[in-house]
Coordinates of C-alpha atoms in Angstrom, one line a residue:
Chain A
X1 CA 99.0 73.4 139.3
X2 CA 98.5 77.1 138.9
X3 CA 100.3 79.5 141.2
X4 CA 97.9 82.3 141.6
X5 CA 98.8 85.8 142.4
X6 CA 97.4 86.8 145.8
X7 CA 95.3 89.6 144.4
X8 CA 93.4 87.3 142.1
X9 CA 93.3 84.3 144.4
X10 CA 90.2 85.3 146.4
X11 CA 88.3 85.6 143.1
X12 CA 89.2 82.1 142.1
X13 CA 88.8 80.3 145.4
X14 CA 87.1 76.9 144.8
X15 CA 87.0 75.8 141.2
X16 CA 83.6 74.0 141.5
X17 CA 81.7 76.8 143.2
X18 CA 83.3 79.1 140.6
X19 CA 81.9 77.1 137.7
X20 CA 78.5 77.1 139.3
X21 CA 78.6 80.8 139.9
X22 CA 79.6 81.4 136.3
X23 CA 76.6 79.3 135.2
X24 CA 74.3 81.3 137.4
X25 CA 75.8 84.6 136.1
X26 CA 75.3 83.6 132.5
X27 CA 71.7 82.7 133.4
X28 CA 71.1 86.0 135.1
X29 CA 72.9 88.0 132.4
X30 CA 70.6 86.3 129.9
X31 CA 67.6 87.5 131.7
X32 CA 68.9 91.1 131.5
X33 CA 70.7 91.4 134.8
X34 CA 73.5 94.0 134.4
X35 CA 75.1 93.1 137.7
X36 CA 75.6 89.5 136.6
X37 CA 77.0 90.8 133.4
X38 CA 79.6 92.9 135.2
X39 CA 80.4 89.8 137.3
X40 CA 81.3 87.9 134.1
X41 CA 83.6 90.6 133.0
X42 CA 85.4 90.6 136.4
X43 CA 85.8 86.9 136.1
X44 CA 87.4 87.0 132.7
X45 CA 89.9 89.5 133.8
X46 CA 90.6 87.4 136.8
X47 CA 91.2 84.4 134.7
X48 CA 93.6 86.3 132.5
X49 CA 95.4 87.5 135.6
X50 CA 95.5 84.0 136.9
X51 CA 97.1 82.8 133.7
X52 CA 99.6 85.6 133.6
X53 CA 100.4 85.0 137.3
X54 CA 101.1 81.3 136.8
X55 CA 103.4 82.1 133.9
X56 CA 105.4 84.9 135.6
X57 CA 105.1 84.0 139.2
X58 CA 105.0 87.7 139.9
X59 CA 101.8 89.5 140.8
X60 CA 102.8 93.0 139.6
X61 CA 104.3 91.7 136.4
X62 CA 101.1 89.7 135.9
X63 CA 99.1 92.9 136.3
X64 CA 101.3 94.6 133.8
X65 CA 100.9 91.8 131.3
X66 CA 97.1 91.7 131.6
X67 CA 97.0 95.5 131.1
X68 CA 99.2 95.3 128.1
X69 CA 97.1 92.4 126.8
X70 CA 94.0 94.5 127.2
X71 CA 95.6 97.4 125.3
X72 CA 96.7 95.0 122.6
X73 CA 93.2 93.6 122.4
X74 CA 91.8 97.1 122.0
X75 CA 94.4 98.0 119.4
X76 CA 93.6 94.9 117.4
X77 CA 89.9 95.3 117.4
X78 CA 89.8 95.9 113.7
X79 CA 91.2 92.4 113.1
X80 CA 88.7 90.7 115.3
X81 CA 86.3 88.6 113.3
X82 CA 82.7 87.9 114.3
X83 CA 83.4 84.4 115.3
X84 CA 86.5 84.9 117.3
X85 CA 86.2 84.2 121.0
X86 CA 87.5 87.0 123.1
X87 CA 88.6 85.1 126.1
X88 CA 90.7 82.5 124.2
X89 CA 92.1 85.3 122.2
X90 CA 93.0 87.4 125.3
X91 CA 94.6 84.4 126.8
X92 CA 96.8 83.9 123.8
X93 CA 97.9 87.5 124.0
X94 CA 98.5 87.2 127.7
X95 CA 100.6 84.1 127.1
X96 CA 102.7 85.8 124.3
X97 CA 103.2 88.9 126.4
X98 CA 104.2 86.8 129.4
X99 CA 106.7 84.8 127.4
X100 CA 108.1 87.9 125.8
X101 CA 108.6 89.6 129.2
X102 CA 110.2 86.5 130.7
X103 CA 112.5 86.2 127.7
X104 CA 113.6 89.7 128.2
X105 CA 114.1 89.0 131.9
X106 CA 111.1 90.8 133.1
X107 CA 110.3 94.5 133.1
X108 CA 113.4 95.5 134.8
X109 CA 115.8 93.5 132.6
X110 CA 118.6 92.1 134.7
X111 CA 118.0 94.5 137.6
X112 CA 115.2 93.7 139.9
X113 CA 114.2 96.6 142.1
X114 CA 114.4 96.1 145.8
X115 CA 110.7 96.1 146.5
X116 CA 110.0 93.1 144.3
X117 CA 111.9 90.9 146.7
X118 CA 109.7 91.9 149.5
X119 CA 107.0 89.5 148.3
X120 CA 103.5 90.3 147.1
X121 CA 102.3 92.0 150.2
X122 CA 103.2 95.6 149.6
X123 CA 100.8 98.0 151.3
X124 CA 101.6 101.3 149.4
X125 CA 99.0 101.9 146.7
X126 CA 100.5 101.6 143.2
X127 CA 97.8 103.7 141.6
X128 CA 95.4 106.5 142.2
X129 CA 92.3 104.4 141.7
X130 CA 92.6 101.0 143.4
X131 CA 91.3 97.9 141.7
X132 CA 88.5 97.6 144.2
X133 CA 86.8 100.8 143.1
X134 CA 86.9 100.0 139.4
X135 CA 83.7 98.9 137.8
X136 CA 85.2 96.1 135.5
X137 CA 82.0 96.1 133.5
X138 CA 82.4 99.6 132.3
X139 CA 84.9 100.5 129.7
X140 CA 85.2 104.1 130.8
X141 CA 86.0 103.0 134.3
X142 CA 88.5 100.4 133.3
X143 CA 90.3 102.8 131.0
X144 CA 90.3 105.5 133.6
X145 CA 91.8 103.1 136.1
X146 CA 94.5 101.8 133.7
X147 CA 95.4 105.4 132.6
X148 CA 95.7 106.7 136.1
X149 CA 97.8 103.7 137.0
X150 CA 100.1 104.3 134.1
X151 CA 100.4 108.0 135.1
X152 CA 101.2 107.0 138.7
X153 CA 103.8 104.5 137.4
X154 CA 105.3 107.2 135.2
X155 CA 105.9 109.3 138.3
X156 CA 107.4 106.5 140.4
X157 CA 108.5 104.0 137.9
X158 CA 111.8 103.0 136.3
X159 CA 110.8 103.9 132.7
X160 CA 108.8 107.1 132.7
X161 CA 108.8 107.3 128.9
X162 CA 107.2 104.0 128.4
X163 CA 104.6 104.7 131.1
X164 CA 103.8 107.9 129.4
X165 CA 103.3 106.2 126.1
X166 CA 101.0 103.7 127.8
X167 CA 99.0 106.5 129.4
X168 CA 98.6 108.2 126.0
X169 CA 97.6 104.9 124.4
X170 CA 95.0 104.4 127.0
X171 CA 93.6 107.9 126.6
X172 CA 93.6 107.3 122.9
X173 CA 91.5 104.1 123.2
X174 CA 89.2 106.0 125.5
X175 CA 88.7 108.6 122.9
X176 CA 88.1 106.0 120.2
X177 CA 85.3 104.3 122.2
X178 CA 83.6 107.6 122.4
X179 CA 82.8 107.6 118.7
X180 CA 80.3 104.9 119.2
X181 CA 76.7 105.7 120.3
X182 CA 75.3 104.3 123.5
X183 CA 73.7 101.3 122.1
X184 CA 76.6 100.3 119.8
X185 CA 78.9 100.7 122.8
X186 CA 76.7 98.4 125.0
X187 CA 76.5 95.7 122.3
X188 CA 80.2 96.1 121.6
X189 CA 81.1 95.7 125.3
X190 CA 78.8 92.8 125.7
X191 CA 80.6 91.0 122.9
X192 CA 84.0 92.2 123.9
X193 CA 84.0 91.6 127.6
X194 CA 81.2 89.1 128.2
X195 CA 82.1 86.9 125.2
X196 CA 78.4 86.3 125.0
X197 CA 77.2 84.7 121.8
X198 CA 75.4 87.1 119.5
X199 CA 72.1 85.3 120.1
X200 CA 72.3 86.0 123.9
X201 CA 73.3 89.6 123.3
X202 CA 70.4 89.9 121.0
X203 CA 68.0 88.8 123.7
X204 CA 69.7 91.0 126.3
X205 CA 69.3 94.1 124.2
X206 CA 65.9 93.2 122.7
X207 CA 67.1 92.9 119.1
X208 CA 67.8 90.2 116.5
X209 CA 71.1 88.4 116.0
X210 CA 71.4 90.1 112.6
X211 CA 71.0 93.4 114.5
X212 CA 73.8 92.5 116.8
X213 CA 76.1 91.6 113.9
X214 CA 75.2 94.9 112.2
X215 CA 75.9 96.9 115.3
X216 CA 79.2 95.1 115.9
X217 CA 80.4 95.5 112.3
X218 CA 79.3 99.2 112.4
X219 CA 81.1 99.7 115.6
X220 CA 84.3 98.0 114.3
X221 CA 84.2 100.1 111.2
X222 CA 83.7 103.3 113.2
X223 CA 86.5 102.4 115.6
X224 CA 88.8 101.6 112.6
X225 CA 88.0 104.9 111.0
X226 CA 88.6 106.8 114.2
X227 CA 91.9 104.9 114.9
X228 CA 93.1 105.7 111.4
X229 CA 92.1 109.4 111.7
X230 CA 94.0 109.8 115.0
X231 CA 97.1 107.9 113.8
X232 CA 97.3 109.9 110.6
X233 CA 97.1 113.1 112.7
X234 CA 100.0 111.9 114.8
X235 CA 102.0 110.7 111.8
X236 CA 101.7 114.1 110.1
X237 CA 102.8 115.8 113.4
X238 CA 105.7 113.5 113.7
X239 CA 106.8 114.3 110.1
X240 CA 106.6 118.0 111.0
X241 CA 108.7 117.5 114.1
X242 CA 111.3 115.7 112.1
X243 CA 111.4 118.6 109.7
X244 CA 110.3 116.5 106.7
X245 CA 108.7 118.3 103.7
X246 CA 105.1 119.4 104.3
X247 CA 104.0 119.4 100.7
X248 CA 105.3 118.3 97.4
X249 CA 103.3 118.2 94.2
X250 CA 104.8 116.9 91.0
X251 CA 103.6 117.9 87.6
X252 CA 100.4 116.0 86.9
X253 CA 100.9 112.9 84.7
X254 CA 100.0 113.5 81.0
X255 CA 96.7 112.2 79.6
Chain B
X1 CA 94.6 93.9 57.2
X2 CA 92.5 96.7 58.5
X3 CA 93.9 97.1 62.0
X4 CA 93.7 100.4 63.7
X5 CA 96.7 102.3 62.4
X6 CA 95.2 105.7 62.9
X7 CA 94.2 105.4 66.6
X8 CA 95.5 107.4 69.5
X9 CA 98.6 105.6 70.9
X10 CA 98.8 107.7 74.0
X11 CA 95.7 106.1 75.6
X12 CA 95.0 102.5 76.6
X13 CA 92.2 100.6 78.3
X14 CA 94.8 98.7 80.4
X15 CA 95.2 101.0 83.4
X16 CA 98.1 99.0 84.9
X17 CA 100.2 99.8 81.8
X18 CA 98.9 103.4 81.8
X19 CA 100.1 103.8 85.4
X20 CA 103.5 102.2 84.8
X21 CA 104.1 104.3 81.8
X22 CA 103.0 107.4 83.7
X23 CA 105.5 106.7 86.6
X24 CA 108.3 105.7 84.2
X25 CA 107.9 109.0 82.4
X26 CA 109.3 110.8 85.5
X27 CA 112.5 108.7 85.4
X28 CA 115.6 108.5 83.3
X29 CA 113.7 106.0 81.1
X30 CA 111.2 108.6 79.9
X31 CA 112.0 107.7 76.3
X32 CA 109.9 104.6 76.7
X33 CA 106.6 105.1 74.9
X34 CA 103.2 103.7 76.0
X35 CA 103.6 101.1 73.1
X36 CA 107.0 100.1 74.5
X37 CA 105.5 99.8 78.0
X38 CA 102.5 97.8 76.8
X39 CA 104.9 95.4 74.9
X40 CA 107.7 95.0 77.4
X41 CA 105.4 94.5 80.4
X42 CA 103.4 91.9 78.5
X43 CA 100.1 93.8 79.0
X44 CA 99.6 94.0 75.2
X45 CA 99.5 90.2 75.1
X46 CA 97.3 89.5 78.1
X47 CA 93.9 87.8 78.1
X48 CA 92.3 87.0 81.5
X49 CA 88.9 85.5 80.9
X50 CA 86.0 84.8 83.4
X51 CA 84.6 81.5 82.0
X52 CA 81.2 82.0 83.6
X53 CA 79.8 85.3 82.1
X54 CA 82.8 87.3 80.8
X55 CA 82.8 89.4 84.0
X56 CA 83.8 93.1 83.7
X57 CA 86.2 92.5 86.6
X58 CA 88.3 89.9 84.8
X59 CA 90.9 92.2 83.0
X60 CA 92.1 93.6 86.3
X61 CA 91.9 90.3 88.3
X62 CA 95.5 89.4 88.5
X63 CA 98.0 89.4 91.4
X64 CA 98.8 93.0 91.1
X65 CA 101.9 93.2 93.3
X66 CA 103.5 90.3 91.5
X67 CA 102.6 91.5 88.0
X68 CA 103.6 95.1 88.6
X69 CA 106.9 94.1 90.2
X70 CA 107.7 92.0 87.1
X71 CA 106.5 94.8 84.8
X72 CA 108.9 97.2 86.4
X73 CA 111.6 94.6 86.5
X74 CA 111.3 94.0 82.7
X75 CA 111.7 97.8 82.2
X76 CA 114.9 97.8 84.4
X77 CA 113.6 99.0 87.7
X78 CA 113.7 97.7 91.2
X79 CA 110.5 98.5 93.1
X80 CA 108.7 98.5 96.5
X81 CA 105.3 97.0 97.2
X82 CA 102.6 97.5 99.8
X83 CA 99.5 95.5 99.8
X84 CA 98.1 95.1 103.4
X85 CA 94.5 93.8 103.6
X86 CA 91.7 96.0 104.9
X87 CA 91.1 97.0 107.6
X88 CA 94.7 98.3 107.6
X89 CA 96.3 98.7 111.0
X90 CA 97.5 102.2 111.7
X91 CA 101.2 101.2 111.8
X92 CA 100.9 99.8 108.3
X93 CA 99.0 102.8 107.1
X94 CA 101.9 105.0 108.2
X95 CA 104.4 102.8 106.5
X96 CA 102.5 102.9 103.2
X97 CA 102.1 106.6 103.4
X98 CA 105.8 107.0 104.0
X99 CA 106.5 104.9 101.0
X100 CA 104.3 107.1 98.8
X101 CA 105.7 110.3 100.2
X102 CA 109.3 109.2 99.8
X103 CA 108.7 108.3 96.2
X104 CA 107.1 111.7 95.5
X105 CA 110.0 113.4 97.3
X106 CA 112.3 111.6 94.8
X107 CA 110.2 113.0 92.0
X108 CA 108.4 109.8 91.0
X109 CA 104.6 109.3 91.5
X110 CA 103.5 106.1 93.3
X111 CA 101.3 103.6 91.5
X112 CA 98.1 102.8 93.4
X113 CA 94.7 101.2 92.9
X114 CA 91.2 102.4 93.2
X115 CA 91.9 106.1 93.7
X116 CA 88.7 107.3 92.1
X117 CA 87.5 104.1 90.2
X118 CA 88.7 100.5 90.6
X119 CA 91.6 100.8 88.1
X120 CA 95.3 101.6 88.6
X121 CA 96.3 105.3 89.1
X122 CA 99.1 107.5 90.2
X123 CA 99.7 109.5 93.4
X124 CA 101.8 112.5 92.3
X125 CA 101.6 114.9 95.2
X126 CA 100.9 115.2 98.9
X127 CA 100.0 118.0 101.3
X128 CA 100.4 117.2 105.0
X129 CA 98.7 120.4 106.2
X130 CA 95.5 119.6 104.3
X131 CA 96.1 115.8 104.7
X132 CA 95.5 115.3 101.0
X133 CA 97.1 113.2 98.2
X134 CA 97.0 114.5 94.6
X135 CA 96.2 111.6 92.3
X136 CA 95.1 110.8 88.8
X137 CA 93.6 107.8 87.1
X138 CA 91.9 107.4 83.8
X139 CA 88.6 108.8 85.2
X140 CA 89.8 111.9 87.1
X141 CA 92.6 114.2 88.3
X142 CA 92.0 115.3 91.8
X143 CA 92.7 115.0 95.5
X144 CA 92.2 112.1 98.0
X145 CA 92.1 112.7 101.8
X146 CA 94.6 110.7 103.7
X147 CA 91.8 109.2 105.7
X148 CA 90.0 107.9 102.6
X149 CA 93.3 106.6 101.1
X150 CA 93.9 104.7 104.4
X151 CA 90.5 103.0 104.3
X152 CA 90.5 100.9 101.2
X153 CA 87.8 98.4 100.2
X154 CA 90.0 95.4 99.9
X155 CA 93.7 96.2 100.2
X156 CA 96.0 99.2 100.4
X157 CA 97.9 98.8 97.2
X158 CA 101.0 100.8 96.4
X159 CA 104.0 100.1 94.1
X160 CA 106.9 102.5 93.9
X161 CA 109.9 102.7 91.6
X162 CA 113.2 102.4 93.4
X163 CA 116.4 102.2 91.3
X164 CA 116.8 102.4 87.6
X165 CA 119.1 99.6 86.3
X166 CA 120.9 99.7 83.0
X167 CA 119.2 96.7 81.4
X168 CA 120.3 96.1 77.9
X169 CA 117.8 95.7 75.1
X170 CA 118.6 92.0 75.1
X171 CA 117.6 91.6 78.7
X172 CA 114.5 93.7 78.3
X173 CA 113.3 91.6 75.3
X174 CA 114.1 88.3 77.0
X175 CA 112.3 89.2 80.2
X176 CA 109.3 90.5 78.2
X177 CA 109.1 87.3 76.1
X178 CA 109.3 85.2 79.2
X179 CA 106.2 86.9 80.6
X180 CA 104.4 86.9 77.3
X181 CA 105.0 83.2 76.6
X182 CA 104.2 82.1 80.2
X183 CA 100.9 84.0 80.1
X184 CA 99.9 82.7 76.6
X185 CA 100.6 79.1 77.7
X186 CA 98.6 79.6 81.0
X187 CA 101.7 79.2 83.2
X188 CA 101.6 82.5 84.9
X189 CA 101.3 82.5 88.7
X190 CA 97.7 83.4 89.6
X191 CA 97.8 83.2 93.4
X192 CA 94.3 83.6 94.9
X193 CA 92.7 83.8 91.4
X194 CA 93.9 80.4 90.4
X195 CA 91.2 78.4 88.7
X196 CA 88.7 81.3 88.6
X197 CA 90.1 82.8 85.3
X198 CA 91.4 81.3 82.1
X199 CA 94.5 82.9 80.7
X200 CA 96.3 83.3 77.4
X201 CA 95.3 81.2 74.4
X202 CA 93.0 79.0 76.4
X203 CA 91.0 82.1 77.2
X204 CA 89.7 82.1 73.6
X205 CA 88.1 78.7 74.1
X206 CA 86.6 79.8 77.4
X207 CA 85.3 82.9 75.7
X208 CA 83.7 81.1 72.8
X209 CA 82.1 78.7 75.2
X210 CA 80.4 81.5 77.1
X211 CA 79.1 82.9 73.8
X212 CA 78.0 79.4 72.7
X213 CA 76.0 78.9 75.9
X214 CA 74.6 82.5 75.6
X215 CA 75.8 83.4 79.1
X216 CA 77.7 86.5 78.2
X217 CA 77.0 89.5 80.4
X218 CA 76.5 92.4 77.9
X219 CA 78.4 95.0 79.8
X220 CA 81.3 92.8 80.9
X221 CA 81.6 91.2 77.5
X222 CA 81.9 94.5 75.8
X223 CA 84.5 95.6 78.3
X224 CA 86.6 92.6 77.7
X225 CA 86.4 93.2 74.0
X226 CA 87.5 96.8 74.4
X227 CA 90.4 95.9 76.8
X228 CA 91.7 93.0 74.8
X229 CA 91.2 94.6 71.4
X230 CA 93.1 97.7 72.6
X231 CA 95.9 95.5 73.9
X232 CA 96.2 93.6 70.6
X233 CA 96.5 96.9 68.7
X234 CA 99.5 97.7 70.9
X235 CA 100.9 94.2 70.5
X236 CA 100.9 94.4 66.7
X237 CA 102.4 97.9 66.8
X238 CA 105.0 96.9 69.4
X239 CA 106.1 93.9 67.3
X240 CA 106.5 95.8 64.1
X241 CA 108.3 98.6 65.8
X242 CA 110.8 96.1 67.3
X243 CA 111.3 94.4 64.0
X244 CA 112.1 97.8 62.5
X245 CA 114.4 98.8 65.4
X246 CA 116.6 95.6 65.5
X247 CA 118.3 96.5 62.2
X248 CA 121.8 95.2 62.9
X249 CA 123.7 92.4 61.0
X250 CA 124.5 89.8 63.7
X251 CA 122.6 86.6 64.3
X252 CA 120.6 88.1 67.2
X253 CA 119.5 91.2 65.4
X254 CA 118.6 89.1 62.3
X255 CA 116.6 86.6 64.3
X256 CA 114.8 89.2 66.4
X257 CA 113.9 91.1 63.2
X258 CA 112.6 88.0 61.5
X259 CA 110.6 86.5 64.4
X260 CA 109.1 89.9 65.5
X261 CA 108.2 90.7 61.9
X262 CA 106.4 87.4 61.5
X263 CA 104.7 87.7 64.8
X264 CA 103.6 91.2 64.0
X265 CA 101.7 90.0 60.9
X266 CA 99.8 87.4 63.0
X267 CA 99.0 89.9 65.7
X268 CA 97.8 92.4 63.0
X269 CA 95.2 89.8 62.1
X270 CA 94.2 89.4 65.7
X271 CA 93.8 93.1 66.0
X272 CA 91.7 93.3 62.8
X273 CA 89.3 90.6 64.2
X274 CA 88.9 92.7 67.3
X275 CA 88.1 95.9 65.3
X276 CA 85.0 94.0 64.1
X277 CA 84.2 92.7 67.5
X278 CA 84.4 96.2 68.9
X279 CA 81.9 97.4 66.3
X280 CA 79.5 94.6 67.2
X281 CA 79.8 95.0 71.0
X282 CA 80.6 98.7 71.8
X283 CA 81.3 99.5 75.4
X284 CA 79.3 100.4 77.5
X285 CA 76.1 99.6 75.6
X286 CA 77.4 96.1 74.9
X287 CA 75.4 95.0 71.8
X288 CA 73.7 91.6 71.9
X289 CA 76.1 88.8 72.7
X290 CA 73.2 86.5 73.7
X291 CA 71.6 86.9 70.3
X292 CA 72.2 83.7 68.3
X293 CA 73.3 85.4 65.1
X294 CA 75.6 87.8 66.8
X295 CA 77.0 85.2 69.1
X296 CA 77.8 82.8 66.2
X297 CA 79.4 85.6 64.2
X298 CA 81.5 86.6 67.2
X299 CA 82.6 83.0 67.7
X300 CA 83.8 83.0 64.0
X301 CA 85.8 86.1 64.6
X302 CA 87.3 84.7 67.8
X303 CA 88.3 81.5 65.9
X304 CA 90.1 83.6 63.4
X305 CA 91.8 85.6 66.1
X306 CA 92.8 82.4 68.0
X307 CA 94.3 80.8 64.9
X308 CA 96.4 84.0 64.2
X309 CA 97.4 84.5 67.8
X310 CA 98.5 80.8 68.1
X311 CA 100.9 81.4 65.2
X312 CA 102.1 84.6 66.7
X313 CA 102.8 83.0 70.1
X314 CA 104.7 80.2 68.3
X315 CA 107.0 82.8 66.8
X316 CA 107.5 84.6 70.1
X317 CA 108.1 81.2 71.9
X318 CA 110.8 80.3 69.3
X319 CA 112.4 83.8 69.8
X320 CA 112.3 83.4 73.5
X321 CA 114.2 80.1 73.3
X322 CA 116.7 81.7 71.0
X323 CA 117.2 84.7 73.3
X324 CA 118.2 82.3 76.1
X325 CA 120.9 80.7 74.0
X326 CA 121.8 82.3 70.7
X327 CA 122.6 79.9 67.8
X328 CA 126.0 79.9 66.2
X329 CA 126.6 82.7 63.7
X330 CA 127.9 80.1 61.3
X331 CA 127.8 76.3 61.5
X332 CA 130.1 74.2 59.3
X333 CA 129.1 70.6 59.9

């Protein structure tokens, strides 16, 4: 039923053994195994990639879509409620992104570059860091990978401006995540990537469910503040670049 | 009739009207006084009651965007509204900031909420280099960092004045009466507050019930007394000023003069009852609304106020119907 992109296919070989492995990873993650935890993250990304691939029938387009979906996911962190399920939500974003791309006729519009006819088996690396060396359980690593990919794409790609914006966005997200302390970040990542229920995160980090909720809501508040601070800075700069007035103060209202 | 003739008419406890008047004073309609604004926006006639404990929040618990838009509409302005919920996404923050700044660039402050305290206030300046807004509400005149402005507790509320339209005095009065009568009869759109508050004349019954069951929160009760008493002072003054100003000879001028004059007398009675209530329950101390004697005396005063206001609303209702379709000047039947 699903046409899987080649890159993702090895990860998803054999649905049954997959389900069993997932069960095992959850078990191990529960007992505090970080390796298993990273494995869960990889799988969720692979699932998203599979979905995007089946919708677009194009491996690279699928990669793009998942990347964009992840960016979108980051940018909308502030609107995530405690009860929302990350995977389902990411899938919805992937779906929307895919449909949008397809409606527009793919990333290249009506023109498909020559290489994309050559099938999925291109050998030349599309990015500085290849997907194999990325630790998908680590936000820093993921962001670094995505950013360097975007940079590479801006050098080779058809729309350098868009790629540059993406690179800057990714660096922005990276900067945002840095405002959290280590523990907040870990809990945040566990929720964000692992889609683990707060009770499991609590036992993973040796805290209470209430503690997890507190940490998550603190993290979200911090991220929101940081996002706003950065975007206001950019807004003010943009106004300056447009030559808009810097300062205007009317007479104070009476009484 | 001992209503407050000698009070300061440049101040009000209704911060929405204060802010609207403040913004309007920067436009071509600067001749409108605070009394005019209180009357034409309907704020002088409002009563929004929390039927549980007479909560302090009730007077400002109305759909702000809707009410302020209509307020400005009544005064002859088109307006813009921003009210995204917190946490506000960065793209919306930028749009709201641009709305505020463009209004200030045109020389008119933007109306906002919860600048320093949870009441309406005005943003009258900005400084991109320091990333500060200059703002004022009833509590304070000062600066607000952009980052604090962008991080509101509930929603990022801004209303700005766009165009000034040349509404006639007839349109202004008709639109005002429409709001006043709808509110008094409990027909105003309440959006998310529906069912939580009791409006207009029915508010009196809800209020008396809270006192009867000795459930009134001292602080909140006194605040409601202060806000509504202040509003009714303005109502009586607005009506008698209008009765005086409509001094022409045609059927419209005559009818307005008569109805407004009659309504003014009734509202003066309401205002007088509230003068006594304010003495009994001063804000913020609050008096003793749970004390049986005080509660019963207050219920008596509210009953008097309700009877008078009911008659006043009947006059305004009749005038509203007339303003929609004037009678014949002369009828020979």
